Amino acid sequence: SIPAERLAAASGSAAPPEPGPAAVEAGDADFTGFGWFAPERGERGSLRWSGAARCATLLLPALGGGELVLTLALHAPFGAPLDLSAHDLFLDGVPLAFSAVSRDAHAGIFEARVALPPMGWGARVALLLHGAQIEDPATGPRRDTRRLGLGLAWARLERA
């Protein structure tokens, strides 16, 4: 059977956008993005480090656009202090100004409000992350040779 959304689109009437909220965890099989290393499983769940490319992206359902709230659970690599000012984050080209919901020196949950144009059913928005990448200060055979940016545990997009 044909889904109602596809029937509505074919008949010319617009289907309503996804109701939201939309959440993506770093270890999800349907994590769609670029510039991330493979997910790593730890005691607190999965984490994906940025730094596999100059920028990292993540696709999220657009939820129809309009006034939205994006919440991210982020980690700094190698025990470094978490400094969001060293990173630029955008949602579909709109710069994001995050405030901390909770945080410690190395990890936190951050929230930003954003206004996007209206978007139809099935539309996606891109989170873009660009910023400092850090080398592992450790020495010896267990040193991580990757340059890592921020780590993402999960992202949540919802209507404001």
Short mmCIF file of N, CA and C in Angstrom, two decimals:
data_model
loop_
_atom_site.label_atom_id
_atom_site.label_comp_id
_atom_site.label_asym_id
_atom_site.label_seq_id
_atom_site.Cartn_x
_atom_site.Cartn_y
_atom_site.Cartn_z
N SER A 1 0.83 -1.18 0.00
CA SER A 1 0.00 0.00 0.00
C SER A 1 0.88 1.24 0.00
N ILE A 2 0.39 2.29 -0.59
CA ILE A 2 1.14 3.55 -0.72
C ILE A 2 0.93 4.39 0.54
N PRO A 3 2.03 4.88 1.15
CA PRO A 3 1.89 5.71 2.35
C PRO A 3 1.06 6.97 2.07
N ALA A 4 0.32 7.42 3.07
CA ALA A 4 -0.56 8.59 2.92
C ALA A 4 0.22 9.83 2.47
N GLU A 5 1.44 9.98 2.96
CA GLU A 5 2.24 11.15 2.59
C GLU A 5 2.52 11.18 1.10
N ARG A 6 2.83 10.01 0.54
CA ARG A 6 3.12 9.94 -0.89
C ARG A 6 1.86 10.16 -1.72
N LEU A 7 0.72 9.62 -1.25
CA LEU A 7 -0.54 9.86 -1.96
C LEU A 7 -0.89 11.34 -1.96
N ALA A 8 -0.72 12.00 -0.80
CA ALA A 8 -1.02 13.42 -0.71
C ALA A 8 -0.11 14.23 -1.63
N ALA A 9 1.19 13.88 -1.67
CA ALA A 9 2.12 14.59 -2.53
C ALA A 9 1.76 14.39 -4.00
N ALA A 10 1.36 13.18 -4.36
CA ALA A 10 1.00 12.90 -5.74
C ALA A 10 -0.29 13.59 -6.15
N SER A 11 -1.20 13.79 -5.21
CA SER A 11 -2.47 14.43 -5.56
C SER A 11 -2.37 15.95 -5.55
N GLY A 12 -1.21 16.48 -5.15
CA GLY A 12 -1.03 17.93 -5.19
C GLY A 12 -1.23 18.59 -3.85
N SER A 13 -1.88 17.95 -2.90
CA SER A 13 -2.03 18.56 -1.59
C SER A 13 -0.80 18.22 -0.75
N ALA A 14 -0.30 19.21 -0.03
CA ALA A 14 0.93 19.01 0.74
C ALA A 14 0.67 18.18 1.99
N ALA A 15 1.53 17.24 2.23
CA ALA A 15 1.44 16.45 3.46
C ALA A 15 2.00 17.27 4.61
N PRO A 16 1.51 17.05 5.80
CA PRO A 16 2.06 17.79 6.94
C PRO A 16 3.49 17.34 7.23
N PRO A 17 4.32 18.23 7.78
CA PRO A 17 5.69 17.83 8.13
C PRO A 17 5.70 16.82 9.27
N GLU A 18 6.83 16.20 9.46
CA GLU A 18 6.98 15.24 10.55
C GLU A 18 6.66 15.94 11.87
N PRO A 19 6.00 15.25 12.79
CA PRO A 19 5.58 15.90 14.03
C PRO A 19 6.74 16.21 14.98
N GLY A 20 7.80 15.43 14.95
CA GLY A 20 8.93 15.67 15.86
C GLY A 20 8.58 15.31 17.28
N PRO A 21 9.45 15.39 18.22
CA PRO A 21 10.85 15.76 17.98
C PRO A 21 11.61 14.65 17.26
N ALA A 22 12.76 15.04 16.72
CA ALA A 22 13.63 14.08 16.03
C ALA A 22 14.91 13.96 16.84
N ALA A 23 15.32 12.73 17.10
CA ALA A 23 16.55 12.50 17.86
C ALA A 23 17.44 11.51 17.13
N VAL A 24 18.73 11.76 17.18
CA VAL A 24 19.73 10.87 16.57
C VAL A 24 20.81 10.62 17.60
N GLU A 25 21.15 9.36 17.79
CA GLU A 25 22.25 9.01 18.69
C GLU A 25 23.46 8.60 17.85
N ALA A 26 24.64 8.82 18.40
CA ALA A 26 25.89 8.59 17.66
C ALA A 26 25.99 7.17 17.12
N GLY A 27 25.47 6.19 17.82
CA GLY A 27 25.58 4.80 17.40
C GLY A 27 24.45 4.32 16.51
N ASP A 28 23.49 5.18 16.20
CA ASP A 28 22.35 4.77 15.37
C ASP A 28 22.81 4.32 13.98
N ALA A 29 22.21 3.26 13.49
CA ALA A 29 22.54 2.76 12.16
C ALA A 29 22.14 3.77 11.08
N ASP A 30 21.12 4.60 11.35
CA ASP A 30 20.68 5.58 10.35
C ASP A 30 21.30 6.96 10.56
N PHE A 31 22.40 7.06 11.31
CA PHE A 31 23.14 8.31 11.48
C PHE A 31 23.65 8.70 10.09
N THR A 32 23.20 9.86 9.60
CA THR A 32 23.57 10.29 8.25
C THR A 32 24.36 11.57 8.35
N GLY A 33 25.65 11.48 8.07
CA GLY A 33 26.51 12.65 8.14
C GLY A 33 27.83 12.36 7.48
N PHE A 34 28.70 13.38 7.50
CA PHE A 34 30.01 13.30 6.88
C PHE A 34 31.02 13.95 7.82
N GLY A 35 32.26 13.44 7.82
CA GLY A 35 33.31 14.05 8.61
C GLY A 35 33.41 13.53 10.03
N TRP A 36 32.74 12.41 10.29
CA TRP A 36 32.76 11.79 11.62
C TRP A 36 33.54 10.49 11.55
N PHE A 37 34.21 10.16 12.64
CA PHE A 37 34.81 8.83 12.76
C PHE A 37 33.71 7.84 13.14
N ALA A 38 33.99 6.57 12.99
CA ALA A 38 33.01 5.53 13.34
C ALA A 38 32.64 5.66 14.82
N PRO A 39 31.42 5.27 15.17
CA PRO A 39 31.01 5.41 16.59
C PRO A 39 31.86 4.54 17.51
N GLU A 40 32.10 5.06 18.69
CA GLU A 40 32.82 4.33 19.73
C GLU A 40 31.86 4.10 20.88
N ARG A 41 31.87 2.90 21.41
CA ARG A 41 30.98 2.55 22.51
C ARG A 41 31.74 2.69 23.83
N GLY A 42 31.16 3.43 24.77
CA GLY A 42 31.78 3.61 26.07
C GLY A 42 30.78 3.33 27.18
N GLU A 43 31.18 3.63 28.41
CA GLU A 43 30.28 3.35 29.54
C GLU A 43 29.03 4.21 29.52
N ARG A 44 29.08 5.38 28.87
CA ARG A 44 27.92 6.27 28.82
C ARG A 44 27.16 6.17 27.50
N GLY A 45 27.48 5.18 26.67
CA GLY A 45 26.81 5.03 25.39
C GLY A 45 27.77 5.30 24.24
N SER A 46 27.24 5.55 23.07
CA SER A 46 28.04 5.76 21.87
C SER A 46 28.43 7.22 21.72
N LEU A 47 29.54 7.43 21.02
CA LEU A 47 30.07 8.76 20.77
C LEU A 47 30.73 8.74 19.40
N ARG A 48 30.54 9.80 18.61
CA ARG A 48 31.23 9.95 17.33
C ARG A 48 32.07 11.21 17.43
N TRP A 49 33.34 11.07 17.08
CA TRP A 49 34.24 12.21 17.08
C TRP A 49 34.24 12.87 15.71
N SER A 50 34.17 14.19 15.69
CA SER A 50 34.39 14.92 14.45
C SER A 50 35.90 14.98 14.22
N GLY A 51 36.30 15.38 13.03
CA GLY A 51 37.72 15.48 12.71
C GLY A 51 38.15 14.58 11.58
N ALA A 52 37.27 13.72 11.09
CA ALA A 52 37.62 12.87 9.95
C ALA A 52 37.72 13.70 8.66
N ALA A 53 37.20 14.91 8.69
CA ALA A 53 37.29 15.87 7.58
C ALA A 53 37.34 17.26 8.21
N ARG A 54 37.52 18.27 7.40
CA ARG A 54 37.62 19.65 7.91
C ARG A 54 36.36 20.08 8.64
N CYS A 55 35.22 19.66 8.13
CA CYS A 55 33.92 19.96 8.75
C CYS A 55 33.16 18.65 8.94
N ALA A 56 32.23 18.65 9.88
CA ALA A 56 31.37 17.48 10.08
C ALA A 56 29.93 17.93 9.89
N THR A 57 29.11 17.07 9.30
CA THR A 57 27.71 17.38 9.07
C THR A 57 26.84 16.25 9.61
N LEU A 58 25.60 16.60 9.88
CA LEU A 58 24.60 15.63 10.31
C LEU A 58 23.26 16.06 9.74
N LEU A 59 22.56 15.16 9.06
CA LEU A 59 21.24 15.46 8.53
C LEU A 59 20.18 15.10 9.56
N LEU A 60 19.22 16.03 9.71
CA LEU A 60 18.10 15.84 10.64
C LEU A 60 16.80 16.17 9.93
N PRO A 61 15.68 15.55 10.31
CA PRO A 61 14.39 15.94 9.74
C PRO A 61 14.12 17.43 10.02
N ALA A 62 13.58 18.14 9.04
CA ALA A 62 13.37 19.59 9.17
C ALA A 62 12.17 19.95 10.05
N LEU A 63 11.27 19.01 10.29
CA LEU A 63 10.07 19.23 11.12
C LEU A 63 9.22 20.39 10.64
N GLY A 64 9.29 20.67 9.35
CA GLY A 64 8.47 21.75 8.79
C GLY A 64 9.11 23.11 8.87
N GLY A 65 10.31 23.20 9.43
CA GLY A 65 10.97 24.50 9.57
C GLY A 65 10.31 25.32 10.66
N GLY A 66 10.44 26.64 10.59
CA GLY A 66 9.88 27.53 11.61
C GLY A 66 10.80 27.65 12.81
N GLU A 67 10.21 27.91 13.98
CA GLU A 67 10.98 28.08 15.21
C GLU A 67 11.31 26.70 15.79
N LEU A 68 12.61 26.41 15.89
CA LEU A 68 13.06 25.10 16.34
C LEU A 68 14.08 25.25 17.46
N VAL A 69 14.25 24.17 18.23
CA VAL A 69 15.27 24.11 19.27
C VAL A 69 16.13 22.89 18.98
N LEU A 70 17.45 23.11 18.88
CA LEU A 70 18.41 22.04 18.67
C LEU A 70 19.19 21.83 19.96
N THR A 71 19.22 20.59 20.44
CA THR A 71 19.96 20.25 21.65
C THR A 71 21.01 19.21 21.28
N LEU A 72 22.25 19.44 21.73
CA LEU A 72 23.36 18.55 21.43
C LEU A 72 24.05 18.11 22.72
N ALA A 73 24.45 16.85 22.78
CA ALA A 73 25.30 16.35 23.86
C ALA A 73 26.70 16.22 23.28
N LEU A 74 27.63 17.05 23.77
CA LEU A 74 28.96 17.16 23.19
C LEU A 74 30.05 16.81 24.21
N HIS A 75 31.19 16.35 23.68
CA HIS A 75 32.34 16.00 24.50
C HIS A 75 33.60 16.57 23.87
N ALA A 76 34.56 16.99 24.68
CA ALA A 76 35.87 17.41 24.20
C ALA A 76 36.80 16.19 24.18
N PRO A 77 37.70 16.12 23.20
CA PRO A 77 38.59 14.95 23.12
C PRO A 77 39.77 15.03 24.09
N PHE A 78 40.29 13.88 24.42
CA PHE A 78 41.54 13.73 25.17
C PHE A 78 41.55 14.47 26.51
N GLY A 79 40.39 14.63 27.13
CA GLY A 79 40.32 15.30 28.42
C GLY A 79 40.54 16.80 28.36
N ALA A 80 40.50 17.37 27.16
CA ALA A 80 40.67 18.82 27.00
C ALA A 80 39.43 19.54 27.53
N PRO A 81 39.56 20.81 27.91
CA PRO A 81 38.37 21.56 28.31
C PRO A 81 37.43 21.75 27.11
N LEU A 82 36.15 21.71 27.37
CA LEU A 82 35.15 21.91 26.31
C LEU A 82 34.94 23.40 26.12
N ASP A 83 35.30 23.89 24.92
CA ASP A 83 35.21 25.31 24.61
C ASP A 83 34.45 25.47 23.30
N LEU A 84 33.15 25.74 23.39
CA LEU A 84 32.34 25.89 22.17
C LEU A 84 32.72 27.11 21.36
N SER A 85 33.37 28.10 21.99
CA SER A 85 33.75 29.31 21.25
C SER A 85 34.82 29.00 20.19
N ALA A 86 35.48 27.86 20.28
CA ALA A 86 36.48 27.46 19.29
C ALA A 86 35.84 26.74 18.11
N HIS A 87 34.51 26.70 18.07
CA HIS A 87 33.79 25.98 17.02
C HIS A 87 32.67 26.84 16.46
N ASP A 88 32.40 26.66 15.19
CA ASP A 88 31.26 27.30 14.53
C ASP A 88 30.26 26.21 14.20
N LEU A 89 29.01 26.41 14.61
CA LEU A 89 27.94 25.46 14.32
C LEU A 89 26.82 26.19 13.60
N PHE A 90 26.29 25.55 12.56
CA PHE A 90 25.22 26.12 11.74
C PHE A 90 24.14 25.07 11.54
N LEU A 91 22.90 25.51 11.42
CA LEU A 91 21.82 24.63 11.01
C LEU A 91 21.24 25.20 9.73
N ASP A 92 21.45 24.51 8.64
CA ASP A 92 21.04 24.95 7.31
C ASP A 92 21.55 26.36 7.01
N GLY A 93 22.78 26.63 7.38
CA GLY A 93 23.42 27.91 7.08
C GLY A 93 23.17 29.00 8.10
N VAL A 94 22.31 28.75 9.08
CA VAL A 94 22.02 29.75 10.12
C VAL A 94 22.97 29.51 11.30
N PRO A 95 23.77 30.54 11.67
CA PRO A 95 24.68 30.36 12.81
C PRO A 95 23.90 30.09 14.09
N LEU A 96 24.44 29.20 14.92
CA LEU A 96 23.78 28.81 16.16
C LEU A 96 24.52 29.39 17.36
N ALA A 97 23.77 29.94 18.31
CA ALA A 97 24.32 30.44 19.57
C ALA A 97 23.81 29.51 20.67
N PHE A 98 24.69 28.69 21.20
CA PHE A 98 24.30 27.69 22.18
C PHE A 98 24.43 28.22 23.60
N SER A 99 23.52 27.76 24.44
CA SER A 99 23.64 27.99 25.88
C SER A 99 23.69 26.61 26.54
N ALA A 100 24.39 26.55 27.68
CA ALA A 100 24.57 25.28 28.36
C ALA A 100 23.32 24.92 29.16
N VAL A 101 22.82 23.72 28.96
CA VAL A 101 21.74 23.18 29.79
C VAL A 101 22.37 22.53 31.02
N SER A 102 23.47 21.79 30.78
CA SER A 102 24.28 21.23 31.86
C SER A 102 25.67 20.99 31.27
N ARG A 103 26.67 21.08 32.12
CA ARG A 103 28.03 20.87 31.62
C ARG A 103 29.00 20.65 32.75
N ASP A 104 30.13 20.03 32.40
CA ASP A 104 31.28 20.00 33.27
C ASP A 104 32.46 20.46 32.43
N ALA A 105 33.66 20.23 32.87
CA ALA A 105 34.82 20.76 32.15
C ALA A 105 35.01 20.12 30.76
N HIS A 106 34.56 18.87 30.57
CA HIS A 106 34.87 18.14 29.35
C HIS A 106 33.66 17.74 28.51
N ALA A 107 32.46 17.91 29.04
CA ALA A 107 31.25 17.48 28.32
C ALA A 107 30.08 18.36 28.73
N GLY A 108 29.05 18.37 27.89
CA GLY A 108 27.88 19.15 28.25
C GLY A 108 26.73 18.92 27.30
N ILE A 109 25.58 19.42 27.72
CA ILE A 109 24.38 19.43 26.88
C ILE A 109 24.10 20.90 26.58
N PHE A 110 23.97 21.20 25.30
CA PHE A 110 23.82 22.59 24.85
C PHE A 110 22.59 22.73 23.98
N GLU A 111 21.97 23.91 24.04
CA GLU A 111 20.70 24.16 23.35
C GLU A 111 20.79 25.47 22.59
N ALA A 112 20.21 25.49 21.38
CA ALA A 112 20.15 26.70 20.57
C ALA A 112 18.78 26.78 19.91
N ARG A 113 18.26 28.00 19.83
CA ARG A 113 17.00 28.25 19.12
C ARG A 113 17.35 28.77 17.74
N VAL A 114 16.56 28.36 16.76
CA VAL A 114 16.82 28.78 15.38
C VAL A 114 15.50 28.94 14.65
N ALA A 115 15.42 29.92 13.76
CA ALA A 115 14.24 30.14 12.92
C ALA A 115 14.62 29.81 11.48
N LEU A 116 13.91 28.84 10.90
CA LEU A 116 14.15 28.43 9.52
C LEU A 116 12.91 28.69 8.68
N PRO A 117 13.05 28.81 7.37
CA PRO A 117 11.87 28.97 6.52
C PRO A 117 11.01 27.72 6.56
N PRO A 118 9.73 27.84 6.20
CA PRO A 118 8.86 26.65 6.17
C PRO A 118 9.40 25.60 5.19
N MET A 119 9.27 24.34 5.58
CA MET A 119 9.74 23.23 4.74
C MET A 119 8.70 22.13 4.75
N GLY A 120 8.60 21.42 3.63
CA GLY A 120 7.59 20.39 3.49
C GLY A 120 8.00 19.05 4.06
N TRP A 121 7.10 18.09 3.93
CA TRP A 121 7.32 16.74 4.45
C TRP A 121 8.55 16.13 3.79
N GLY A 122 9.36 15.47 4.58
CA GLY A 122 10.54 14.79 4.07
C GLY A 122 11.77 15.66 3.93
N ALA A 123 11.64 16.97 4.14
CA ALA A 123 12.80 17.85 4.02
C ALA A 123 13.78 17.58 5.16
N ARG A 124 15.03 17.80 4.89
CA ARG A 124 16.09 17.60 5.88
C ARG A 124 16.87 18.90 6.05
N VAL A 125 17.42 19.09 7.24
CA VAL A 125 18.31 20.22 7.50
C VAL A 125 19.67 19.65 7.87
N ALA A 126 20.72 20.42 7.59
CA ALA A 126 22.07 19.97 7.86
C ALA A 126 22.68 20.76 9.01
N LEU A 127 23.13 20.03 10.01
CA LEU A 127 23.95 20.61 11.06
C LEU A 127 25.38 20.58 10.56
N LEU A 128 26.07 21.71 10.60
CA LEU A 128 27.46 21.78 10.18
C LEU A 128 28.30 22.21 11.37
N LEU A 129 29.37 21.49 11.61
CA LEU A 129 30.29 21.75 12.71
C LEU A 129 31.68 21.97 12.14
N HIS A 130 32.27 23.11 12.49
CA HIS A 130 33.63 23.41 12.05
C HIS A 130 34.38 24.00 13.22
N GLY A 131 35.54 23.48 13.51
CA GLY A 131 36.29 24.05 14.63
C GLY A 131 37.59 23.35 14.89
N ALA A 132 38.15 23.66 16.04
CA ALA A 132 39.46 23.17 16.43
C ALA A 132 39.48 21.65 16.49
N GLN A 133 40.61 21.10 16.07
CA GLN A 133 40.87 19.67 16.20
C GLN A 133 42.14 19.52 17.04
N ILE A 134 42.14 18.52 17.89
CA ILE A 134 43.19 18.36 18.89
C ILE A 134 43.92 17.04 18.68
N GLU A 135 45.24 17.08 18.88
CA GLU A 135 46.03 15.85 18.86
C GLU A 135 46.12 15.29 20.27
N ASP A 136 46.22 13.99 20.36
CA ASP A 136 46.34 13.31 21.65
C ASP A 136 47.68 13.71 22.29
N PRO A 137 47.65 14.28 23.50
CA PRO A 137 48.91 14.68 24.14
C PRO A 137 49.69 13.49 24.73
N ALA A 138 49.08 12.32 24.75
CA ALA A 138 49.74 11.14 25.31
C ALA A 138 50.91 10.71 24.42
N THR A 139 51.82 9.98 25.01
CA THR A 139 52.92 9.40 24.24
C THR A 139 52.89 7.90 24.45
N GLY A 140 53.60 7.21 23.62
CA GLY A 140 53.67 5.77 23.77
C GLY A 140 52.81 5.03 22.77
N PRO A 141 52.75 3.71 22.90
CA PRO A 141 52.07 2.87 21.89
C PRO A 141 50.55 3.02 21.88
N ARG A 142 49.95 3.52 22.95
CA ARG A 142 48.48 3.64 22.98
C ARG A 142 48.00 5.02 22.54
N ARG A 143 48.90 5.86 22.09
CA ARG A 143 48.53 7.21 21.65
C ARG A 143 47.59 7.14 20.46
N ASP A 144 46.52 7.92 20.51
CA ASP A 144 45.56 8.01 19.40
C ASP A 144 46.17 8.93 18.35
N THR A 145 46.34 8.45 17.14
CA THR A 145 46.99 9.23 16.09
C THR A 145 46.03 10.15 15.34
N ARG A 146 44.76 10.08 15.64
CA ARG A 146 43.78 10.94 14.96
C ARG A 146 43.80 12.35 15.54
N ARG A 147 43.44 13.33 14.72
CA ARG A 147 43.15 14.68 15.20
C ARG A 147 41.64 14.72 15.38
N LEU A 148 41.18 15.00 16.59
CA LEU A 148 39.76 14.93 16.89
C LEU A 148 39.19 16.31 17.19
N GLY A 149 37.96 16.52 16.72
CA GLY A 149 37.19 17.68 17.10
C GLY A 149 36.20 17.27 18.17
N LEU A 150 35.10 18.00 18.26
CA LEU A 150 34.09 17.68 19.26
C LEU A 150 33.51 16.29 19.03
N GLY A 151 33.12 15.65 20.12
CA GLY A 151 32.43 14.38 20.05
C GLY A 151 30.95 14.60 20.25
N LEU A 152 30.13 13.90 19.48
CA LEU A 152 28.68 14.00 19.57
C LEU A 152 28.11 12.70 20.12
N ALA A 153 27.36 12.80 21.22
CA ALA A 153 26.68 11.63 21.77
C ALA A 153 25.28 11.52 21.18
N TRP A 154 24.57 12.66 21.10
CA TRP A 154 23.23 12.66 20.51
C TRP A 154 22.83 14.09 20.12
N ALA A 155 21.85 14.16 19.22
CA ALA A 155 21.27 15.43 18.79
C ALA A 155 19.75 15.29 18.81
N ARG A 156 19.08 16.38 19.19
CA ARG A 156 17.61 16.38 19.24
C ARG A 156 17.11 17.70 18.65
N LEU A 157 16.18 17.61 17.71
CA LEU A 157 15.57 18.79 17.10
C LEU A 157 14.08 18.74 17.38
N GLU A 158 13.54 19.84 17.88
CA GLU A 158 12.11 19.90 18.20
C GLU A 158 11.57 21.29 17.93
N ARG A 159 10.25 21.39 17.86
CA ARG A 159 9.63 22.71 17.69
C ARG A 159 9.75 23.50 18.99
N ALA A 160 9.97 24.79 18.83
CA ALA A 160 10.12 25.67 20.00
C ALA A 160 8.78 25.88 20.69
#
